[in-house]
Amino acid sequence: MVTLIATLTIKEGKMSEAIEVLKEMVANIKTSEPETLEYIPHTVKGEGLENTIIFYEKYESEEAMKSHSKNLAKTAIKLAPLLAPGRDIKVCNEII
């Protein structure tokens, strides 16, 4: 199993729109990518973090993660214009 933690910043004033886009995006991923076991976006509480989205993603294998990445360009087409520059992506391997 492979876990990915991605932190993205949404443009100022675009969070509500981003949340609606993410709801649609997650539904599409769940139906079209059976090897994507978890794909959960989170808002973040705290001063200066109001425009932050953190994704918790879990894949059956590295190949499943690569497949998701290839599909992301079309899957995230509505989200991309709402994103501020920069992102932080960590690929993790489970200990247990």
mmCIF file with all atom_site columns, C-alpha atoms in Angstrom, residues 2-90:
data_model
loop_
_atom_site.group_PDB
_atom_site.id
_atom_site.type_symbol
_atom_site.label_atom_id
_atom_site.label_alt_id
_atom_site.label_comp_id
_atom_site.label_asym_id
_atom_site.label_entity_id
_atom_site.label_seq_id
_atom_site.pdbx_PDB_ins_code
_atom_site.Cartn_x
_atom_site.Cartn_y
_atom_site.Cartn_z
_atom_site.occupancy
_atom_site.B_iso_or_equiv
_atom_site.pdbx_formal_charge
_atom_site.auth_seq_id
_atom_site.auth_comp_id
_atom_site.auth_asym_id
_atom_site.auth_atom_id
_atom_site.pdbx_PDB_model_num
ATOM 1  C CA . VAL A 1 2  ? 1.091   3.538  -0.747  1.00 0.00 ? 2  VAL A CA 1
ATOM 2  C CA . THR A 1 3  ? -0.166  6.645  1.025   1.00 0.00 ? 3  THR A CA 1
ATOM 3  C CA . LEU A 1 4  ? 0.113   10.145 -0.321  1.00 0.00 ? 4  LEU A CA 1
ATOM 4  C CA . ILE A 1 5  ? -0.346  13.352 1.662   1.00 0.00 ? 5  ILE A CA 1
ATOM 5  C CA . ALA A 1 6  ? -0.785  16.407 -0.558  1.00 0.00 ? 6  ALA A CA 1
ATOM 6  C CA . THR A 1 7  ? -1.141  19.982 0.637   1.00 0.00 ? 7  THR A CA 1
ATOM 7  C CA . LEU A 1 8  ? -2.587  22.512 -1.797  1.00 0.00 ? 8  LEU A CA 1
ATOM 8  C CA . THR A 1 9  ? -3.509  26.163 -1.445  1.00 0.00 ? 9  THR A CA 1
ATOM 9  C CA . ILE A 1 10 ? -6.755  27.492 -2.877  1.00 0.00 ? 10 ILE A CA 1
ATOM 10 C CA . LYS A 1 11 ? -6.862  31.017 -4.299  1.00 0.00 ? 11 LYS A CA 1
ATOM 11 C CA . GLU A 1 12 ? -8.344  33.681 -2.058  1.00 0.00 ? 12 GLU A CA 1
ATOM 12 C CA . GLY A 1 13 ? -12.147 33.682 -2.203  1.00 0.00 ? 13 GLY A CA 1
ATOM 13 C CA . LYS A 1 14 ? -12.346 30.384 -4.107  1.00 0.00 ? 14 LYS A CA 1
ATOM 14 C CA . MET A 1 15 ? -12.691 27.850 -1.264  1.00 0.00 ? 15 MET A CA 1
ATOM 15 C CA . SER A 1 16 ? -16.464 27.337 -1.579  1.00 0.00 ? 16 SER A CA 1
ATOM 16 C CA . GLU A 1 17 ? -16.120 26.736 -5.308  1.00 0.00 ? 17 GLU A CA 1
ATOM 17 C CA . ALA A 1 18 ? -13.156 24.406 -4.711  1.00 0.00 ? 18 ALA A CA 1
ATOM 18 C CA . ILE A 1 19 ? -15.151 22.352 -2.196  1.00 0.00 ? 19 ILE A CA 1
ATOM 19 C CA . GLU A 1 20 ? -17.965 21.829 -4.721  1.00 0.00 ? 20 GLU A CA 1
ATOM 20 C CA . VAL A 1 21 ? -15.472 20.817 -7.409  1.00 0.00 ? 21 VAL A CA 1
ATOM 21 C CA . LEU A 1 22 ? -13.779 18.410 -4.975  1.00 0.00 ? 22 LEU A CA 1
ATOM 22 C CA . LYS A 1 23 ? -17.081 16.711 -4.134  1.00 0.00 ? 23 LYS A CA 1
ATOM 23 C CA . GLU A 1 24 ? -17.575 15.922 -7.831  1.00 0.00 ? 24 GLU A CA 1
ATOM 24 C CA . MET A 1 25 ? -13.933 14.990 -8.320  1.00 0.00 ? 25 MET A CA 1
ATOM 25 C CA . VAL A 1 26 ? -13.881 12.549 -5.389  1.00 0.00 ? 26 VAL A CA 1
ATOM 26 C CA . ALA A 1 27 ? -17.087 10.861 -6.584  1.00 0.00 ? 27 ALA A CA 1
ATOM 27 C CA . ASN A 1 28 ? -15.542 10.373 -10.051 1.00 0.00 ? 28 ASN A CA 1
ATOM 28 C CA . ILE A 1 29 ? -12.310 8.959  -8.633  1.00 0.00 ? 29 ILE A CA 1
ATOM 29 C CA . LYS A 1 30 ? -14.173 6.527  -6.382  1.00 0.00 ? 30 LYS A CA 1
ATOM 30 C CA . THR A 1 31 ? -16.121 5.107  -9.335  1.00 0.00 ? 31 THR A CA 1
ATOM 31 C CA . SER A 1 32 ? -13.344 5.094  -11.933 1.00 0.00 ? 32 SER A CA 1
ATOM 32 C CA . GLU A 1 33 ? -10.274 4.102  -9.888  1.00 0.00 ? 33 GLU A CA 1
ATOM 33 C CA . PRO A 1 34 ? -10.999 0.959  -7.850  1.00 0.00 ? 34 PRO A CA 1
ATOM 34 C CA . GLU A 1 35 ? -7.352  0.697  -6.752  1.00 0.00 ? 35 GLU A CA 1
ATOM 35 C CA . THR A 1 36 ? -7.581  4.151  -5.151  1.00 0.00 ? 36 THR A CA 1
ATOM 36 C CA . LEU A 1 37 ? -8.628  2.996  -1.699  1.00 0.00 ? 37 LEU A CA 1
ATOM 37 C CA . GLU A 1 38 ? -8.924  6.421  -0.051  1.00 0.00 ? 38 GLU A CA 1
ATOM 38 C CA . TYR A 1 39 ? -9.089  9.896  -1.565  1.00 0.00 ? 39 TYR A CA 1
ATOM 39 C CA . ILE A 1 40 ? -10.145 12.342 1.117   1.00 0.00 ? 40 ILE A CA 1
ATOM 40 C CA . PRO A 1 41 ? -9.651  16.116 0.918   1.00 0.00 ? 41 PRO A CA 1
ATOM 41 C CA . HIS A 1 42 ? -9.657  18.066 4.195   1.00 0.00 ? 42 HIS A CA 1
ATOM 42 C CA . THR A 1 43 ? -9.934  21.751 5.016   1.00 0.00 ? 43 THR A CA 1
ATOM 43 C CA . VAL A 1 44 ? -7.546  22.988 7.681   1.00 0.00 ? 44 VAL A CA 1
ATOM 44 C CA . LYS A 1 45 ? -8.428  25.058 10.733  1.00 0.00 ? 45 LYS A CA 1
ATOM 45 C CA . GLY A 1 46 ? -6.080  27.708 12.007  1.00 0.00 ? 46 GLY A CA 1
ATOM 46 C CA . GLU A 1 47 ? -4.947  31.212 11.347  1.00 0.00 ? 47 GLU A CA 1
ATOM 47 C CA . GLY A 1 48 ? -3.405  31.574 7.914   1.00 0.00 ? 48 GLY A CA 1
ATOM 48 C CA . LEU A 1 49 ? -4.534  28.095 6.843   1.00 0.00 ? 49 LEU A CA 1
ATOM 49 C CA . GLU A 1 50 ? -8.080  28.925 5.715   1.00 0.00 ? 50 GLU A CA 1
ATOM 50 C CA . ASN A 1 51 ? -7.160  28.388 2.053   1.00 0.00 ? 51 ASN A CA 1
ATOM 51 C CA . THR A 1 52 ? -5.401  25.061 2.618   1.00 0.00 ? 52 THR A CA 1
ATOM 52 C CA . ILE A 1 53 ? -6.631  21.655 1.466   1.00 0.00 ? 53 ILE A CA 1
ATOM 53 C CA . ILE A 1 54 ? -4.851  18.500 2.605   1.00 0.00 ? 54 ILE A CA 1
ATOM 54 C CA . PHE A 1 55 ? -5.506  15.265 0.735   1.00 0.00 ? 55 PHE A CA 1
ATOM 55 C CA . TYR A 1 56 ? -5.145  11.848 2.332   1.00 0.00 ? 56 TYR A CA 1
ATOM 56 C CA . GLU A 1 57 ? -4.790  9.338  -0.473  1.00 0.00 ? 57 GLU A CA 1
ATOM 57 C CA . LYS A 1 58 ? -4.235  5.599  -0.218  1.00 0.00 ? 58 LYS A CA 1
ATOM 58 C CA . TYR A 1 59 ? -3.455  3.314  -3.133  1.00 0.00 ? 59 TYR A CA 1
ATOM 59 C CA . GLU A 1 60 ? -3.369  -0.446 -3.455  1.00 0.00 ? 60 GLU A CA 1
ATOM 60 C CA . SER A 1 61 ? 0.068   -0.222 -5.096  1.00 0.00 ? 61 SER A CA 1
ATOM 61 C CA . GLU A 1 62 ? 2.579   2.141  -6.599  1.00 0.00 ? 62 GLU A CA 1
ATOM 62 C CA . GLU A 1 63 ? 1.141   1.289  -10.023 1.00 0.00 ? 63 GLU A CA 1
ATOM 63 C CA . ALA A 1 64 ? -2.316  2.396  -8.821  1.00 0.00 ? 64 ALA A CA 1
ATOM 64 C CA . MET A 1 65 ? -0.840  5.702  -7.637  1.00 0.00 ? 65 MET A CA 1
ATOM 65 C CA . LYS A 1 66 ? 0.864   6.205  -11.006 1.00 0.00 ? 66 LYS A CA 1
ATOM 66 C CA . SER A 1 67 ? -2.397  5.434  -12.798 1.00 0.00 ? 67 SER A CA 1
ATOM 67 C CA . HIS A 1 68 ? -4.214  8.006  -10.663 1.00 0.00 ? 68 HIS A CA 1
ATOM 68 C CA . SER A 1 69 ? -1.509  10.570 -11.437 1.00 0.00 ? 69 SER A CA 1
ATOM 69 C CA . LYS A 1 70 ? -1.940  9.990  -15.172 1.00 0.00 ? 70 LYS A CA 1
ATOM 70 C CA . ASN A 1 71 ? -5.712  10.526 -14.859 1.00 0.00 ? 71 ASN A CA 1
ATOM 71 C CA . LEU A 1 72 ? -5.339  13.605 -12.677 1.00 0.00 ? 72 LEU A CA 1
ATOM 72 C CA . ALA A 1 73 ? -4.928  16.064 -15.544 1.00 0.00 ? 73 ALA A CA 1
ATOM 73 C CA . LYS A 1 74 ? -8.463  15.362 -16.770 1.00 0.00 ? 74 LYS A CA 1
ATOM 74 C CA . THR A 1 75 ? -9.936  14.639 -13.322 1.00 0.00 ? 75 THR A CA 1
ATOM 75 C CA . ALA A 1 76 ? -8.725  17.917 -11.798 1.00 0.00 ? 76 ALA A CA 1
ATOM 76 C CA . ILE A 1 77 ? -9.407  20.173 -14.792 1.00 0.00 ? 77 ILE A CA 1
ATOM 77 C CA . LYS A 1 78 ? -12.017 22.188 -12.853 1.00 0.00 ? 78 LYS A CA 1
ATOM 78 C CA . LEU A 1 79 ? -9.853  22.403 -9.737  1.00 0.00 ? 79 LEU A CA 1
ATOM 79 C CA . ALA A 1 80 ? -6.640  23.587 -11.397 1.00 0.00 ? 80 ALA A CA 1
ATOM 80 C CA . PRO A 1 81 ? -7.777  27.214 -12.014 1.00 0.00 ? 81 PRO A CA 1
ATOM 81 C CA . LEU A 1 82 ? -8.738  27.526 -8.336  1.00 0.00 ? 82 LEU A CA 1
ATOM 82 C CA . LEU A 1 83 ? -5.275  26.597 -7.050  1.00 0.00 ? 83 LEU A CA 1
ATOM 83 C CA . ALA A 1 84 ? -2.618  29.041 -5.919  1.00 0.00 ? 84 ALA A CA 1
ATOM 84 C CA . PRO A 1 85 ? 0.958   28.257 -6.984  1.00 0.00 ? 85 PRO A CA 1
ATOM 85 C CA . GLY A 1 86 ? 2.884   25.665 -5.025  1.00 0.00 ? 86 GLY A CA 1
ATOM 86 C CA . ARG A 1 87 ? 2.067   22.348 -3.408  1.00 0.00 ? 87 ARG A CA 1
ATOM 87 C CA . ASP A 1 88 ? 3.619   19.892 -1.017  1.00 0.00 ? 88 ASP A CA 1
ATOM 88 C CA . ILE A 1 89 ? 3.329   16.183 -1.802  1.00 0.00 ? 89 ILE A CA 1
ATOM 89 C CA . LYS A 1 90 ? 4.655   13.411 0.409   1.00 0.00 ? 90 LYS A CA 1
#
